[in-house]
Amino acid sequence: MYVIVGLGNPGREYENTRHNIGFHVIETLAQQEKISVLEKRHKAIIGKGIVAGQKCILAKPQTFMNLSGESVRALIDYYKADAASELIIISDDISLGVGKIRIRKKGSAGGHNGLKNIIANLGHDTFMRVRMGVGEKPQGWDLADYVLGRFSAEEREIMEEAADHAADAIRMMIERGPDMAMNRYN
């Protein structure tokens, strides 16, 4: 069973921010696959369904970004999923241009506090991830202000298309493996 987790912060004030692009990708995938993501369990809002012919849990942690690992650990433990081969994390990435996608099978947190906390809670960094480019922080801006800011109208359009590509990439990761998805989407 795959556990697909989009990172973000709960609450209306964080909706549509750069940091919540993980939530947006989960919502996009859920809509495309007709999976209802409404159940509150494991410190997350989850939905259960089939993606690319496999049973999946779609999750949006409700722990706030910096404690995302608590929810991920609870999900992995409860569903007895193998983090290295059945966990997919979707996060924002300021080192990628707006709308760019980078898929990895393992690696460092790259300064992302949500990924840092997941690595700390799992005890390793071997899990698949889809990093969504939200653009580099403008010079002189505070990082928190930037990632908690909203996309411009033009960027929103790009990110809508990127969310669709990310959903396609996740289906490919499940169906044909992460290497095939990396070749296609990176």
Short mmCIF file of C-alpha atoms in Angstrom, two decimals:
data_model
loop_
_atom_site.label_atom_id
_atom_site.label_comp_id
_atom_site.label_asym_id
_atom_site.label_seq_id
_atom_site.Cartn_x
_atom_site.Cartn_y
_atom_site.Cartn_z
CA MET A 1 0.00 0.00 0.00
CA TYR A 2 1.37 3.39 -0.99
CA VAL A 3 1.26 6.32 1.42
CA ILE A 4 1.29 9.59 -0.54
CA VAL A 5 1.77 12.64 1.65
CA GLY A 6 1.56 16.26 0.55
CA LEU A 7 3.22 18.69 2.93
CA GLY A 8 1.64 21.94 4.02
CA ASN A 9 0.19 23.84 6.96
CA PRO A 10 -3.41 23.44 8.16
CA GLY A 11 -5.75 26.41 8.32
CA ARG A 12 -7.38 28.84 5.93
CA GLU A 13 -4.63 31.43 6.34
CA TYR A 14 -2.15 29.01 4.69
CA GLU A 15 -4.35 27.94 1.76
CA ASN A 16 -2.78 28.54 -1.64
CA THR A 17 0.63 29.50 -0.23
CA ARG A 18 3.89 28.28 -1.74
CA HIS A 19 4.52 26.07 1.31
CA ASN A 20 1.17 24.32 0.76
CA ILE A 21 1.80 23.10 -2.78
CA GLY A 22 2.03 19.56 -1.38
CA PHE A 23 -1.57 19.83 -0.17
CA HIS A 24 -2.59 21.15 -3.58
CA VAL A 25 -1.01 18.19 -5.40
CA ILE A 26 -2.85 15.78 -3.05
CA GLU A 27 -6.12 17.61 -3.79
CA THR A 28 -5.42 17.45 -7.54
CA LEU A 29 -4.62 13.72 -7.43
CA ALA A 30 -7.66 13.05 -5.21
CA GLN A 31 -9.96 14.88 -7.62
CA GLN A 32 -8.55 13.06 -10.65
CA GLU A 33 -8.83 9.65 -8.95
CA LYS A 34 -12.17 10.44 -7.26
CA ILE A 35 -10.80 9.87 -3.76
CA SER A 36 -12.43 11.72 -0.88
CA VAL A 37 -9.78 13.16 1.47
CA LEU A 38 -11.85 14.02 4.54
CA GLU A 39 -11.10 11.47 7.27
CA LYS A 40 -9.10 12.70 10.29
CA ARG A 41 -6.60 10.04 11.37
CA HIS A 42 -2.90 9.78 12.19
CA LYS A 43 -2.52 13.54 12.71
CA ALA A 44 -3.64 14.05 9.11
CA ILE A 45 -6.63 14.35 6.85
CA ILE A 46 -6.59 11.22 4.71
CA GLY A 47 -8.41 9.47 1.92
CA LYS A 48 -8.19 5.86 0.76
CA GLY A 49 -8.43 4.73 -2.82
CA ILE A 50 -6.77 3.26 -5.88
CA VAL A 51 -4.06 5.10 -7.83
CA ALA A 52 -2.42 3.39 -10.84
CA GLY A 53 -4.02 0.10 -9.83
CA GLN A 54 -2.59 0.14 -6.29
CA LYS A 55 -4.20 0.78 -2.91
CA CYS A 56 -3.12 4.19 -1.66
CA ILE A 57 -3.55 6.53 1.25
CA LEU A 58 -3.54 10.22 0.34
CA ALA A 59 -2.64 12.39 3.33
CA LYS A 60 -2.34 16.04 4.32
CA PRO A 61 -0.62 16.24 7.76
CA GLN A 62 -2.30 18.59 10.21
CA THR A 63 0.78 18.96 12.45
CA PHE A 64 2.13 22.10 10.74
CA MET A 65 5.08 21.78 8.40
CA ASN A 66 7.89 21.54 10.95
CA LEU A 67 6.30 18.48 12.63
CA SER A 68 5.21 16.63 9.48
CA GLY A 69 7.29 13.61 10.48
CA GLU A 70 4.96 12.83 13.38
CA SER A 71 2.08 12.26 10.98
CA VAL A 72 4.22 10.42 8.41
CA ARG A 73 5.58 8.09 11.10
CA ALA A 74 2.04 7.36 12.37
CA LEU A 75 0.84 6.61 8.82
CA ILE A 76 3.80 4.34 8.01
CA ASP A 77 3.42 2.43 11.28
CA TYR A 78 -0.36 2.00 11.05
CA TYR A 79 -0.45 0.89 7.42
CA LYS A 80 2.79 -1.10 7.73
CA ALA A 81 4.14 0.56 4.60
CA ASP A 82 7.78 0.31 3.60
CA ALA A 83 9.07 3.90 3.64
CA ALA A 84 11.76 3.19 1.03
CA SER A 85 9.40 1.78 -1.60
CA GLU A 86 5.84 2.82 -0.64
CA LEU A 87 6.11 6.36 0.75
CA ILE A 88 5.91 9.38 -1.57
CA ILE A 89 6.34 12.87 -0.08
CA ILE A 90 5.36 16.01 -2.02
CA SER A 91 7.00 19.25 -0.90
CA ASP A 92 7.79 22.76 -2.06
CA ASP A 93 11.33 23.58 -3.19
CA ILE A 94 12.71 27.13 -3.44
CA SER A 95 15.80 25.96 -5.35
CA LEU A 96 13.64 25.01 -8.37
CA GLY A 97 11.96 27.44 -10.72
CA VAL A 98 8.20 27.92 -10.48
CA GLY A 99 6.46 24.84 -11.85
CA LYS A 100 9.56 22.63 -12.15
CA ILE A 101 9.38 19.13 -10.69
CA ARG A 102 12.21 17.03 -9.31
CA ILE A 103 11.73 13.41 -8.28
CA ARG A 104 14.19 11.69 -5.96
CA LYS A 105 14.39 8.28 -4.26
CA LYS A 106 16.39 9.57 -1.29
CA GLY A 107 18.46 12.50 -0.16
CA SER A 108 18.93 15.27 2.32
CA ALA A 109 16.24 17.68 3.46
CA GLY A 110 17.88 20.47 1.46
CA GLY A 111 17.02 22.95 4.22
CA HIS A 112 13.30 22.04 4.17
CA ASN A 113 12.06 21.76 7.77
CA GLY A 114 9.19 19.41 6.92
CA LEU A 115 11.57 16.98 5.21
CA LYS A 116 14.06 17.35 8.10
CA ASN A 117 11.37 16.30 10.56
CA ILE A 118 10.30 13.34 8.40
CA ILE A 119 13.92 12.15 8.16
CA ALA A 120 14.30 12.54 11.95
CA ASN A 121 11.09 10.58 12.64
CA LEU A 122 11.86 7.80 10.16
CA GLY A 123 15.53 7.59 11.10
CA HIS A 124 16.62 7.61 7.42
CA ASP A 125 16.33 9.64 4.23
CA THR A 126 15.40 6.81 1.85
CA PHE A 127 11.90 7.63 0.65
CA MET A 128 10.55 8.88 -2.66
CA ARG A 129 9.80 12.55 -3.00
CA VAL A 130 8.31 14.90 -5.53
CA ARG A 131 9.78 18.36 -5.05
CA MET A 132 7.67 21.15 -6.52
CA GLY A 133 9.52 24.28 -7.60
CA VAL A 134 8.06 27.47 -6.14
CA GLY A 135 10.88 29.79 -7.23
CA GLU A 136 13.81 31.32 -5.45
CA LYS A 137 13.24 33.75 -2.60
CA PRO A 138 13.77 37.32 -3.81
CA GLN A 139 16.81 39.06 -2.35
CA GLY A 140 16.01 40.87 0.88
CA TRP A 141 12.91 38.76 1.62
CA ASP A 142 12.51 36.69 4.76
CA LEU A 143 12.30 32.99 3.81
CA ALA A 144 9.22 32.36 5.98
CA ASP A 145 7.41 35.34 4.45
CA TYR A 146 8.24 34.07 0.96
CA VAL A 147 7.12 30.44 1.38
CA LEU A 148 4.01 31.53 3.30
CA GLY A 149 3.20 34.00 0.53
CA ARG A 150 0.85 33.34 -2.37
CA PHE A 151 1.60 32.84 -6.03
CA SER A 152 0.97 35.62 -8.53
CA ALA A 153 -1.85 35.02 -11.05
CA GLU A 154 0.72 34.00 -13.67
CA GLU A 155 2.51 31.65 -11.24
CA ARG A 156 -0.83 30.12 -10.16
CA GLU A 157 -1.51 29.13 -13.76
CA ILE A 158 1.93 27.50 -14.02
CA MET A 159 1.44 25.70 -10.69
CA GLU A 160 -1.95 24.31 -11.76
CA GLU A 161 -0.25 22.67 -14.72
CA ALA A 162 2.65 21.55 -12.49
CA ALA A 163 0.18 19.92 -10.06
CA ASP A 164 -1.29 17.94 -12.97
CA HIS A 165 2.23 16.88 -14.03
CA ALA A 166 3.04 15.90 -10.44
CA ALA A 167 -0.11 13.74 -10.27
CA ASP A 168 0.94 12.06 -13.54
CA ALA A 169 4.46 11.58 -12.16
CA ILE A 170 3.09 9.94 -9.00
CA ARG A 171 1.01 7.54 -11.09
CA MET A 172 4.15 6.67 -13.10
CA MET A 173 6.19 6.21 -9.91
CA ILE A 174 3.62 3.67 -8.70
CA GLU A 175 3.07 1.95 -12.04
CA ARG A 176 6.56 1.92 -13.56
CA GLY A 177 8.90 2.92 -10.73
CA PRO A 178 10.66 6.09 -9.65
CA ASP A 179 13.53 5.74 -12.16
CA MET A 180 11.13 5.89 -15.09
CA ALA A 181 9.37 8.90 -13.53
CA MET A 182 12.71 10.66 -12.93
CA ASN A 183 13.69 10.14 -16.58
CA ARG A 184 10.39 11.58 -17.75
CA TYR A 185 9.76 14.47 -15.32
CA ASN A 186 13.16 15.67 -14.01
#
